[in-house]
């Protein structure tokens, strides 16, 4: 493989413009397809086969109106005054919401049941003697007032009454200072265009401002807005600075940056172009952007750095060094990229379509990063030519030694204090992993947003005025083989209401044949509370008087609970898949029994410590002020399994680049411990630069403004720091030093069976050393 890659690198170096032209043409075609089809994003997260999704599918066929999302708006005044005197203003806000795109029904539809009751009352009154009508109507009004007062006494809220007519879509708090307007949407909020939701909120707020009312979107309308900006730009600038310092050249430093951007453009662009008009989950391109930029720049850095080393140490021309660099470092890039791709594609084995689509797009971007590394990088180096290394750097070239003094000192320290380093740092990572034992999975909500933000104010206002449960209502569904009459529906409703933790129950829809009925269930606790998850389980186990005797439970809160349970359940199986893949790949690359075992054990330390730190920061609030997070924020369910796949691949990158150099020195005849120190001092500098670049890119997403993206960015950044600086540069070399020659042991029978991948490029050097060989 090394000779094949060398020829590819030399060809790209000699003819840079055709290679660059192919990449530019590909990007242009991708851009044209995206321009034709457009970009559709969705924030809907579903997992097929979960109980909540099955109920949603049932509702979609039997009660379509109940499958849509529920919007809510909080209406108050800026100074906290009573709303009783501004009923007309509240109705004005309703008028500007009903009739908007995706809003179901009208104010008249909402009041229809009461209008029918009033007509019936008027007909009854008309049949009475004239002298009895006034007393009858007054008695009816008193009964209605008593019912509303009973609601207020029982629940702390009641429907708004305007001109003697209830407005059931608006609930008034007991103190009269807050109104909660709830309305039905024709689709789930996450599936609707963001522009339509923004327009709805803006119309309501403008109407409220005109009548001196403050209108805030409720939790249901607070779909995550993923906006990339300053943090990501700062991360890229830090990465560029590190590249320039590591390579000692602005031109050389620009090559990895350009390569990373092109890889991301090709990978993410292809996903959008191939998907046509179908929406892609919004987190999919963000994840691919993170991973693609990081690996694209790192892979290019390894190749450019190798070229510069060859120019300095062996006095090769830029062309000769580029060919050799692609043949040697490029081989490591191919296999390092392959580990990332396999780890990501392996996520499809867990059978969750949402994760599969995210992983495949990220894997595609990594594949483009590898392809760009072995084609675009040598082409760009061909444009730069001999300028990749300045005359001053050439004058300082030392053919005999290319060791960094700090790296050599650290390598020597790890070798001499190997037992202390191994035991001490393993203890540190285990300690960091302990908080993961208390990890709570769930989606961030308005209650975990920054204090003072619009989402947080809305969430807290609803919780204080109506109860935490109104921020995460549930939908319970009962079905039977025959039509469910009013008496049976009331009995089911009463059974649900009697469950501990249920605050309020209301029927919200019935199928055309009357066999299925849906109820809105308001819990006592909020969407992120453990008690709410327990309530969902209790409702599903509840015995009701229907054919199957069970209730189906769904709603966004139930969907998130099921997602957390499903992803938590498949996590151990995915870890097992990762371990098997790790053993096979590293056995082929290093031709050793113990190296794969140590590398995999090191990765397990990395992922556990990383999840522990993520829990400590986001859930426990440790250093939350620094990262802009509120305490008690649950960990997004997909993060543990996604981080495992991504960090596994990236960890193996560093393992390949560091350990392959150590093995190379060992195969050249050096003593095992000397080979470890020698190999470490040769390679660690570029690995440090690569780790800082990755950390900078990932850390830039922490402050994106979206809690999910922030958690992904933090988890990956922390994982890279732990794996690169603690595991790969300390724990693994210490273990190698303790094992000595046994590190590279492989049974002869197995050695004969394995393919010789020649990652170190020894066969390439042997071919170049032949007398008949010429460049």
XYZ file of C-alpha atoms in Angstrom:
775
model
C 0.000 0.000 0.000
C 2.820 2.413 0.803
C 4.157 2.218 -2.767
C 0.682 2.756 -4.231
C 0.136 5.802 -2.046
C 3.594 7.128 -2.886
C 2.795 7.016 -6.606
C -0.529 8.730 -5.955
C 1.196 11.449 -3.925
C 3.877 12.042 -6.565
C 1.264 12.218 -9.323
C -0.800 14.782 -7.373
C 2.351 16.807 -6.561
C 3.470 16.911 -10.229
C 0.015 17.810 -11.596
C -1.650 19.860 -8.873
C -4.146 21.819 -10.957
C -6.008 18.812 -12.417
C -6.379 17.375 -8.894
C -7.532 20.696 -7.456
C -9.818 21.141 -10.458
C -11.481 17.786 -9.801
C -12.150 18.742 -6.194
C -13.520 22.157 -7.201
C -15.721 20.592 -9.894
C -17.071 18.088 -7.370
C -17.894 20.864 -4.920
C -19.558 22.862 -7.707
C -21.744 19.901 -8.705
C -22.698 19.296 -5.081
C -23.499 22.996 -4.610
C -25.662 23.025 -7.736
C -27.663 20.029 -6.559
C -28.191 21.641 -3.170
C -29.294 24.844 -4.891
C -31.884 22.892 -6.863
C -33.201 20.765 -4.014
C -32.690 23.217 -1.142
C -31.810 22.369 2.447
C -34.420 20.981 4.804
C -33.587 20.502 8.492
C -35.631 19.015 11.297
C -35.013 18.697 15.026
C -37.402 15.754 15.433
C -35.798 12.890 17.350
C -37.621 9.593 17.158
C -36.681 5.955 17.604
C -38.839 3.457 15.726
C -40.240 0.627 17.790
C -40.419 2.486 21.113
C -43.777 2.500 22.942
C -44.250 6.252 22.483
C -43.544 6.086 18.736
C -45.974 3.192 18.304
C -48.704 5.265 19.949
C -47.873 8.245 17.724
C -48.176 6.004 14.669
C -51.530 4.760 15.939
C -52.801 8.298 16.475
C -51.634 9.319 13.007
C -54.000 6.778 11.459
C -56.911 7.020 13.881
C -56.906 10.554 15.350
C -54.716 12.655 13.028
C -55.517 15.898 14.860
C -54.023 14.505 18.069
C -50.662 13.679 16.453
C -49.773 17.296 15.861
C -47.761 19.262 18.351
C -49.278 21.524 20.933
C -48.210 25.138 20.968
C -48.362 27.294 24.053
C -47.889 30.975 24.772
C -47.478 32.612 28.166
C -49.265 35.938 28.533
C -48.428 38.353 31.343
C -47.828 42.057 31.850
C -44.418 43.660 32.207
C -45.216 44.906 35.709
C -47.039 41.787 36.950
C -50.517 43.372 37.038
C -53.784 41.424 37.097
C -54.977 40.427 33.617
C -58.655 40.653 34.515
C -58.931 44.119 33.045
C -57.325 43.203 29.741
C -59.480 40.311 28.513
C -59.930 42.028 25.150
C -56.140 42.222 24.786
C -55.819 38.479 25.380
C -58.471 37.814 22.718
C -56.522 40.068 20.357
C -53.471 37.852 20.787
C -55.614 34.780 20.073
C -56.950 36.370 16.877
C -53.391 36.821 15.606
C -52.505 33.175 16.313
C -55.589 31.375 15.025
C -55.446 31.312 11.267
C -51.658 31.249 11.111
C -49.972 28.507 9.119
C -50.102 25.104 10.886
C -52.453 26.316 13.678
C -55.529 24.090 13.856
C -59.023 25.520 14.454
C -60.346 28.939 15.412
C -61.504 30.690 18.563
C -65.078 29.868 17.580
C -64.170 26.170 17.272
C -62.686 26.228 20.766
C -65.838 27.828 22.196
C -68.242 25.675 20.174
C -69.131 23.234 22.986
C -70.016 26.138 25.296
C -71.981 27.893 22.551
C -74.026 24.730 22.102
C -74.621 24.568 25.842
C -75.672 28.239 25.899
C -78.084 27.671 23.013
C -79.572 24.721 24.886
C -79.911 26.853 28.025
C -81.605 29.651 26.047
C -84.034 27.157 24.526
C -84.835 25.833 27.991
C -85.356 29.368 29.263
C -87.633 30.194 26.334
C -89.939 27.344 27.331
C -90.329 28.719 30.865
C -92.846 31.350 31.919
C -91.432 34.826 31.415
C -91.328 35.564 35.139
C -89.101 32.481 35.734
C -86.596 32.988 32.932
C -84.376 35.512 34.712
C -84.091 33.363 37.842
C -83.319 30.272 35.730
C -80.571 32.040 33.776
C -79.124 33.487 36.980
C -79.089 30.006 38.525
C -77.243 28.622 35.481
C -74.699 31.431 35.707
C -74.171 30.733 39.413
C -73.657 27.029 38.700
C -71.139 27.828 35.980
C -69.321 30.260 38.294
C -69.261 27.597 41.015
C -67.787 25.065 38.573
C -65.045 27.475 37.561
C -64.348 28.298 41.182
C -64.160 24.587 41.958
C -61.585 24.178 39.165
C -59.609 27.051 40.601
C -59.757 25.559 44.085
C -58.830 22.058 42.896
C -56.107 22.891 40.382
C -55.114 26.523 40.829
C -56.315 27.476 37.358
C -59.517 27.753 35.313
C -60.487 28.758 31.760
C -60.592 32.445 30.851
C -64.097 33.913 30.838
C -64.749 36.662 28.282
C -68.177 38.326 28.013
C -69.648 35.501 30.087
C -68.301 32.890 27.688
C -65.449 30.479 28.655
C -62.383 30.390 26.421
C -61.149 26.826 27.090
C -57.882 27.264 25.161
C -56.753 29.896 27.684
C -56.117 29.024 31.327
C -55.894 31.725 33.968
C -53.695 31.327 37.027
C -55.198 31.620 40.495
C -53.641 35.049 41.093
C -54.959 36.301 37.753
C -51.534 37.521 36.624
C -50.682 34.808 34.070
C -52.584 33.293 31.163
C -51.554 30.129 29.331
C -52.821 29.931 25.757
C -52.682 26.392 24.345
C -53.463 25.553 20.722
C -53.120 22.581 18.391
C -50.660 22.371 15.482
C -51.032 20.143 12.438
C -47.536 18.654 12.933
C -44.999 18.216 15.696
C -43.156 21.486 16.331
C -39.786 19.936 15.470
C -41.094 18.963 12.029
C -42.334 22.441 11.129
C -40.250 25.035 9.287
C -38.449 27.229 11.790
C -39.518 30.317 9.828
C -43.205 29.472 10.337
C -42.805 29.031 14.093
C -40.814 32.269 14.333
C -43.505 34.097 12.353
C -46.228 32.754 14.653
C -44.370 33.857 17.781
C -43.567 37.259 16.296
C -47.226 37.853 15.338
C -48.389 36.983 18.853
C -45.739 39.184 20.477
C -46.518 42.123 18.218
C -50.219 41.796 19.047
C -49.408 41.588 22.739
C -47.150 44.637 22.645
C -49.934 46.652 21.011
C -52.229 45.964 23.997
C -49.539 46.216 26.721
C -49.162 42.461 27.199
C -45.990 40.407 27.290
C -46.146 37.195 25.248
C -43.508 34.465 25.628
C -43.305 31.166 23.720
C -43.881 28.114 25.887
C -41.626 25.069 26.101
C -43.446 23.369 23.228
C -42.542 26.183 20.806
C -38.944 26.405 21.940
C -37.460 24.191 19.224
C -33.660 24.290 19.401
C -32.106 26.944 17.194
C -28.711 25.723 16.094
C -26.633 28.758 15.236
C -22.912 28.521 14.559
C -20.844 31.633 14.966
C -18.148 33.228 17.085
C -17.187 30.157 19.109
C -16.589 28.039 16.033
C -14.618 30.819 14.311
C -12.417 31.247 17.384
C -11.853 27.483 17.416
C -10.703 27.572 13.785
C -8.412 30.529 14.450
C -6.808 28.677 17.357
C -6.389 25.637 15.118
C -4.722 27.786 12.428
C -2.333 29.294 14.970
C -1.391 25.815 16.203
C -0.864 24.659 12.615
C 1.417 27.580 11.828
C 3.423 27.054 15.025
C 3.672 23.297 14.498
C 4.722 23.588 10.859
C 6.657 26.831 11.153
C 5.043 28.217 8.009
C 1.858 30.105 7.172
C 1.660 28.420 3.772
C 2.148 24.995 5.327
C -0.412 25.775 8.023
C -3.046 26.766 5.469
C -2.881 23.368 3.744
C -4.560 21.410 6.623
C -7.149 24.165 7.133
C -8.131 24.174 3.465
C -8.196 20.370 3.447
C -10.535 20.238 6.441
C -12.932 22.785 4.924
C -13.007 20.966 1.578
C -13.637 17.605 3.273
C -16.552 19.040 5.249
C -17.976 20.749 2.174
C -17.820 17.516 0.194
C -19.161 15.267 2.964
C -21.988 17.415 4.319
C -22.801 18.738 0.855
C -23.120 15.219 -0.565
C -25.505 14.293 2.263
C -27.754 17.268 1.500
C -27.559 16.713 -2.249
C -28.320 12.990 -1.997
C -31.215 13.521 0.389
C -33.046 15.766 -2.052
C -36.016 17.526 -0.490
C -36.218 15.154 2.496
C -35.344 16.867 5.787
C -32.144 15.952 7.623
C -31.967 16.072 11.393
C -30.312 19.361 12.312
C -27.651 17.726 14.487
C -26.436 15.532 11.600
C -24.518 18.224 9.651
C -23.261 19.754 12.915
C -21.726 16.440 13.975
C -20.216 15.908 10.523
C -18.843 19.464 10.600
C -17.151 18.862 13.957
C -15.610 15.534 13.021
C -14.777 16.441 9.430
C -12.923 19.621 10.314
C -10.992 17.920 13.091
C -9.849 14.829 11.222
C -9.387 16.683 7.938
C -6.923 19.106 9.493
C -5.224 16.421 11.576
C -4.672 14.030 8.674
C -3.263 16.800 6.504
C -1.032 17.910 9.398
C 0.485 14.429 9.720
C 1.356 14.309 6.019
C 2.727 17.867 5.782
C 4.743 17.386 8.963
C 6.182 14.138 7.606
C 7.206 15.869 4.374
C 8.995 18.598 6.299
C 10.776 16.025 8.476
C 12.028 14.179 5.405
C 13.304 17.405 3.851
C 15.187 18.288 7.037
C 16.553 14.909 8.002
C 17.205 13.294 4.615
C 17.711 16.393 2.461
C 15.030 15.283 -0.015
C 13.420 17.652 -2.473
C 9.872 18.801 -1.734
C 8.583 16.453 -4.465
C 10.476 13.414 -3.190
C 9.494 14.161 0.396
C 5.822 14.614 -0.539
C 5.742 11.235 -2.263
C 7.407 9.504 0.679
C 5.148 11.338 3.167
C 1.991 10.185 1.402
C 3.427 6.662 1.228
C 4.260 6.501 4.947
C 2.153 9.006 6.920
C -0.546 8.577 4.270
C -0.700 4.849 5.074
C -1.254 5.690 8.729
C -3.906 8.233 7.679
C -5.760 5.610 5.640
C -5.888 3.129 8.501
C -6.586 5.782 11.114
C -9.450 7.081 9.000
C -10.669 3.543 8.489
C -10.965 3.067 12.257
C -13.067 6.226 12.549
C -15.278 5.172 9.652
C -15.775 1.653 11.011
C -16.570 3.008 14.468
C -19.186 5.365 13.031
C -20.689 2.865 10.610
C -20.798 0.394 13.493
C -23.488 2.591 15.054
C -25.892 1.236 12.444
C -25.620 -2.146 14.180
C -27.683 -0.870 17.116
C -30.684 -0.547 14.780
C -31.657 3.065 15.513
C -32.338 4.936 12.259
C -31.720 8.367 13.781
C -28.218 7.386 14.918
C -27.522 5.543 11.685
C -28.171 8.605 9.520
C -26.020 10.825 11.748
C -23.174 8.301 11.817
C -23.223 7.614 8.074
C -22.984 11.304 7.170
C -20.102 11.762 9.625
C -18.401 8.639 8.246
C -18.816 9.946 4.697
C -17.154 13.208 5.729
C -14.236 11.308 7.292
C -13.857 9.306 4.067
C -13.593 12.565 2.127
C -11.037 13.775 4.682
C -8.884 10.696 4.023
C -9.251 11.071 0.253
C -8.358 14.752 0.479
C -5.340 13.899 2.617
C -3.788 11.587 0.021
C -4.730 13.631 -3.074
C -5.496 17.283 -2.315
C -2.714 17.707 0.264
C 0.119 16.652 -2.116
C -1.497 18.776 -4.834
C -1.442 21.851 -2.592
C 2.120 21.007 -1.591
C 2.928 20.914 -5.303
C 1.750 24.507 -5.631
C 3.848 25.557 -2.643
C 6.891 23.624 -3.814
C 10.152 24.173 -1.963
C 8.627 27.075 -0.025
C 7.075 24.574 2.394
C 10.348 24.805 4.334
C 12.057 28.174 4.623
C 15.801 28.583 3.891
C 16.318 29.397 7.558
C 14.673 26.112 8.598
C 16.769 24.230 6.049
C 19.917 25.816 7.419
C 19.061 24.454 10.866
C 18.363 20.971 9.580
C 20.058 18.219 11.518
C 20.148 14.905 9.752
C 21.084 12.947 12.834
C 18.474 14.092 15.321
C 14.946 15.382 14.976
C 13.849 15.010 18.590
C 12.028 17.700 20.491
C 13.752 18.242 23.847
C 10.485 18.467 25.818
C 9.136 15.324 24.156
C 12.357 13.430 24.809
C 12.365 14.572 28.460
C 8.747 13.498 28.965
C 9.333 10.158 27.258
C 12.322 9.521 29.482
C 10.345 10.469 32.594
C 7.494 8.085 31.691
C 10.034 5.313 31.076
C 11.850 5.819 34.385
C 8.711 6.294 36.491
C 6.550 3.883 34.527
C 4.849 2.221 37.505
C 4.051 5.523 39.204
C 2.752 7.020 35.945
C 0.613 3.990 35.154
C -0.931 3.574 38.601
C -1.315 7.292 39.306
C -2.979 8.243 36.010
C -5.221 5.183 35.928
C -6.407 6.215 39.401
C -7.060 9.771 38.137
C -9.140 8.575 35.175
C -11.104 6.160 37.355
C -11.828 9.010 39.781
C -12.977 11.199 36.892
C -15.265 8.391 35.721
C -17.147 8.020 39.027
C -19.772 10.776 38.379
C -20.917 8.818 35.303
C -22.496 6.290 37.674
C -25.154 8.925 38.489
C -25.701 10.075 34.893
C -29.288 11.008 34.041
C -30.263 10.845 30.371
C -32.813 13.268 28.967
C -33.245 16.297 26.742
C -32.452 19.803 28.020
C -35.553 21.938 28.465
C -36.465 25.511 29.281
C -35.727 24.879 32.938
C -32.067 24.226 32.110
C -31.629 27.335 29.955
C -29.606 30.304 31.165
C -31.250 32.327 33.928
C -32.966 35.380 32.435
C -33.290 33.942 28.936
C -36.709 34.067 27.278
C -37.032 30.269 27.368
C -36.128 30.131 31.054
C -38.519 32.948 32.025
C -41.353 31.248 30.119
C -40.613 27.866 31.704
C -40.412 29.275 35.232
C -43.573 31.365 34.785
C -45.585 28.332 33.691
C -44.144 26.237 36.529
C -44.930 28.869 39.166
C -48.406 29.734 37.867
C -49.716 26.369 36.667
C -47.257 23.698 37.782
C -44.145 22.037 36.365
C -46.180 19.446 34.488
C -47.598 21.974 32.047
C -44.092 22.239 30.573
C -44.232 18.580 29.535
C -47.775 17.218 29.068
C -48.336 13.559 28.234
C -50.853 11.978 25.871
C -52.609 8.807 27.014
C -54.508 6.688 24.480
C -57.111 4.007 25.102
C -58.666 1.873 22.371
C -61.308 -0.826 22.290
C -62.950 -3.182 19.820
C -66.216 -1.249 20.173
C -66.993 2.440 20.468
C -66.108 3.979 23.834
C -69.192 5.797 25.165
C -69.162 8.874 27.393
C -69.533 6.857 30.594
C -66.582 4.623 29.700
C -64.486 7.620 28.701
C -65.246 9.305 32.034
C -64.311 6.146 33.901
C -60.982 5.934 32.067
C -60.319 9.608 32.768
C -61.076 9.129 36.476
C -58.790 6.074 36.594
C -55.933 8.089 35.103
C -56.577 11.027 37.437
C -56.365 8.743 40.461
C -52.743 7.803 39.727
C -50.231 9.475 42.039
C -48.360 12.166 40.155
C -51.239 13.095 37.814
C -52.511 16.632 38.265
C -55.036 17.077 35.482
C -56.678 14.945 32.753
C -58.696 16.109 29.758
C -60.026 14.287 26.692
C -58.546 15.827 23.527
C -59.761 13.637 20.684
C -61.779 10.620 19.587
C -61.450 8.545 16.411
C -64.246 8.632 13.838
C -65.408 5.147 14.833
C -65.252 6.052 18.546
C -62.973 3.117 19.341
C -59.943 5.215 20.258
C -59.811 8.155 22.624
C -56.853 10.377 23.556
C -56.375 12.255 26.831
C -54.005 15.053 27.738
C -52.365 14.198 31.063
C -50.614 16.902 33.063
C -48.085 15.465 35.548
C -47.315 17.017 38.889
C -43.617 17.115 37.979
C -41.627 18.577 35.108
C -40.394 16.841 31.939
C -36.892 16.237 33.298
C -37.948 14.892 36.694
C -37.379 11.221 37.556
C -40.910 11.112 38.972
C -42.298 11.916 35.503
C -40.454 8.938 34.013
C -41.891 6.748 36.778
C -45.369 8.124 36.062
C -45.089 7.152 32.386
C -44.323 3.592 33.465
C -47.220 3.541 35.903
C -49.679 4.820 33.297
C -48.576 2.145 30.821
C -49.090 -0.508 33.494
C -52.484 0.914 34.485
C -55.483 -1.398 34.104
C -58.417 0.237 32.298
C -61.748 -1.110 31.084
C -60.858 -1.716 27.415
C -60.158 -4.752 25.227
C -56.448 -4.996 26.068
C -56.796 -3.213 29.406
C -53.746 -1.014 28.800
C -53.008 2.636 28.035
C -50.576 3.868 25.440
C -48.567 6.925 26.484
C -46.777 9.350 24.186
C -45.955 13.054 23.889
C -42.570 14.715 23.595
C -41.695 13.957 27.230
C -42.531 10.257 26.810
C -40.569 10.153 23.532
C -37.471 11.479 25.304
C -37.905 9.014 28.178
C -38.149 6.088 25.755
C -35.169 7.372 23.797
C -33.036 7.524 26.946
C -34.076 3.984 27.927
C -33.417 2.568 24.447
C -30.038 4.215 23.944
C -28.951 3.342 27.467
C -29.891 -0.277 26.794
C -27.883 -0.616 23.564
C -24.801 1.201 24.896
C -23.137 -1.937 26.388
C -23.646 -3.826 23.113
C -22.033 -1.045 21.132
C -19.062 -1.027 23.498
C -18.689 -4.762 22.776
C -18.751 -4.073 19.029
C -16.073 -1.411 19.445
C -13.829 -3.777 21.412
C -14.020 -6.482 18.740
C -13.313 -3.988 15.936
C -10.419 -2.525 17.896
C -8.800 -5.909 18.372
C -9.019 -6.824 14.689
C -7.775 -3.522 13.263
C -4.924 -3.015 15.704
C -3.859 -6.651 15.368
C -3.458 -6.071 11.621
C -1.695 -2.722 12.006
C 0.734 -3.588 14.826
C 1.023 -7.365 14.466
C 0.934 -7.705 18.237
C -1.339 -9.381 20.783
C -0.851 -6.974 23.685
C -0.979 -3.643 21.815
C -4.666 -4.086 20.872
C -5.501 -5.106 24.445
C -3.739 -2.089 25.935
C -5.152 0.304 23.340
C -8.694 -0.908 23.988
C -8.275 -0.770 27.769
C -6.966 2.766 27.397
C -10.004 3.717 25.336
C -12.364 2.353 27.984
C -10.627 4.602 30.522
C -11.025 7.522 28.112
C -14.742 7.113 27.471
C -15.654 6.484 31.111
C -13.646 9.470 32.353
C -15.108 11.635 29.580
C -18.696 10.733 30.467
C -17.846 11.332 34.124
C -16.618 14.866 33.412
C -19.630 15.579 31.187
C -21.914 14.519 34.022
C -19.942 16.596 36.511
C -20.183 19.775 34.427
C -23.686 19.606 32.977
C -25.620 17.562 35.514
C -23.846 18.541 38.728
C -23.099 22.113 37.618
C -19.349 21.952 38.332
C -17.745 24.943 36.547
C -21.128 25.584 34.951
C -20.490 29.327 35.027
C -17.517 28.833 32.734
C -19.408 26.837 30.128
C -22.700 28.707 30.424
C -24.749 25.744 31.666
C -27.274 25.403 34.452
C -26.995 22.617 37.061
C -29.253 19.569 36.831
C -29.109 19.568 33.032
C -29.666 15.969 31.858
C -27.238 14.372 29.433
C -28.656 14.080 25.909
C -29.435 10.366 25.362
C -27.475 10.011 22.118
C -24.255 11.531 23.489
C -22.751 8.479 25.284
C -23.099 6.197 22.286
C -22.127 8.836 19.695
C -19.118 9.949 21.743
C -18.021 6.324 22.073
C -18.005 5.821 18.318
C -16.270 9.091 17.476
C -13.713 9.056 20.290
C -12.847 5.435 19.596
C -11.877 6.303 16.050
C -9.930 9.398 17.049
C -8.195 7.568 19.910
C -7.022 4.903 17.491
C -5.662 7.700 15.269
C -3.255 8.734 18.000
C -2.515 5.105 18.850
C -1.560 4.393 15.236
C 0.669 7.452 14.839
C 2.459 7.091 18.167
C 2.790 3.319 18.424
C 3.694 2.799 14.752
C 6.738 5.032 15.212
C 7.731 3.130 18.359
C 7.337 -0.166 16.494
C 9.367 1.218 13.599
C 12.284 1.995 15.923
C 11.981 -1.465 17.494
C 12.034 -3.160 14.092
C 15.159 -1.160 13.228
C 16.960 -2.915 16.063
C 16.607 -0.566 19.035
C 16.019 -1.938 22.523
C 12.291 -1.984 23.427
C 12.404 0.778 26.056
C 14.745 2.928 24.002
C 12.461 2.471 20.982
C 9.526 3.732 23.043
C 11.341 6.908 24.133
C 12.829 7.427 20.670
C 9.504 6.913 18.872
C 7.671 9.105 21.360
C 10.101 11.996 20.940
C 9.824 11.778 17.143
C 6.026 11.744 16.931
C 4.532 13.290 20.055
C 4.975 16.895 18.937
C 2.730 16.496 15.918
C 0.222 14.443 17.949
C 0.099 17.220 20.559
C -0.590 19.734 17.796
C -3.267 17.457 16.322
C -4.936 17.015 19.717
C -4.969 20.762 20.349
C -6.471 21.330 16.906
C -9.228 18.790 17.527
C -9.906 20.185 20.982
C -10.114 23.732 19.602
C -12.565 22.712 16.890
C -14.797 20.754 19.275
C -14.595 23.362 22.059
C -15.771 26.040 19.640
C -19.169 24.345 19.566
C -19.635 24.431 23.348
C -20.900 28.015 23.171
C -23.134 27.529 20.104
C -26.237 28.436 22.121
C -27.872 25.031 21.700
C -27.520 22.819 24.802
C -27.307 19.607 22.786
C -24.568 20.914 20.492
C -22.787 22.319 23.541
C -22.813 18.929 25.262
C -21.514 17.193 22.131
C -18.726 19.764 21.769
C -17.693 19.517 25.418
C -17.776 15.711 25.480
C -15.599 15.366 22.381
C -13.170 18.094 23.480
C -12.779 16.553 26.949
C -12.399 13.102 25.430
C -9.604 14.221 23.105
C -7.705 15.897 25.951
C -7.992 12.827 28.176
C -7.112 10.327 25.490
C -4.240 12.229 23.877
C -2.489 13.669 26.912
C -3.248 11.121 29.636
C -3.871 7.796 27.918
C -1.839 7.794 24.678
C 1.086 9.938 25.872
C 1.452 8.581 29.393
C -0.497 5.458 30.349
C 0.143 3.484 27.137
C 3.907 4.300 26.901
C 4.279 3.419 30.596
C 2.572 0.083 29.991
C 4.769 -0.551 26.928
C 7.855 0.205 29.019
C 6.766 -2.252 31.717
C 6.100 -5.026 29.188
C 9.269 -4.393 27.204
C 9.818 -6.845 24.347
C 6.557 -8.643 25.141
C 4.686 -5.562 23.849
C 5.355 -6.671 20.271
C 4.914 -10.427 20.767
C 2.897 -12.322 18.151
C 2.708 -16.117 17.721
C 4.463 -17.230 14.561
C 1.450 -19.131 13.254
C -0.666 -15.964 13.554
C 2.104 -13.841 12.043
C 2.028 -16.016 8.919
C -1.754 -15.670 8.626
C -1.969 -11.864 8.919
C -1.617 -9.494 5.989
C 1.475 -7.293 6.109
C 0.058 -3.781 5.826
C 3.507 -2.115 6.113
C 2.141 0.992 7.838
C 5.721 2.058 8.688
C 6.729 2.042 4.995
C 9.719 -0.291 5.279
C 9.047 -1.871 1.894
C 8.943 1.595 0.360
C 12.366 2.412 1.775
C 13.732 -0.913 0.559
C 12.447 -0.237 -2.943
C 13.977 3.246 -2.960
C 17.302 1.790 -1.818
C 17.564 -0.463 -4.888
C 20.381 0.711 -7.216
C 18.121 0.677 -10.233
C 15.568 2.885 -8.587
C 15.287 6.507 -9.569
C 12.774 9.180 -8.893
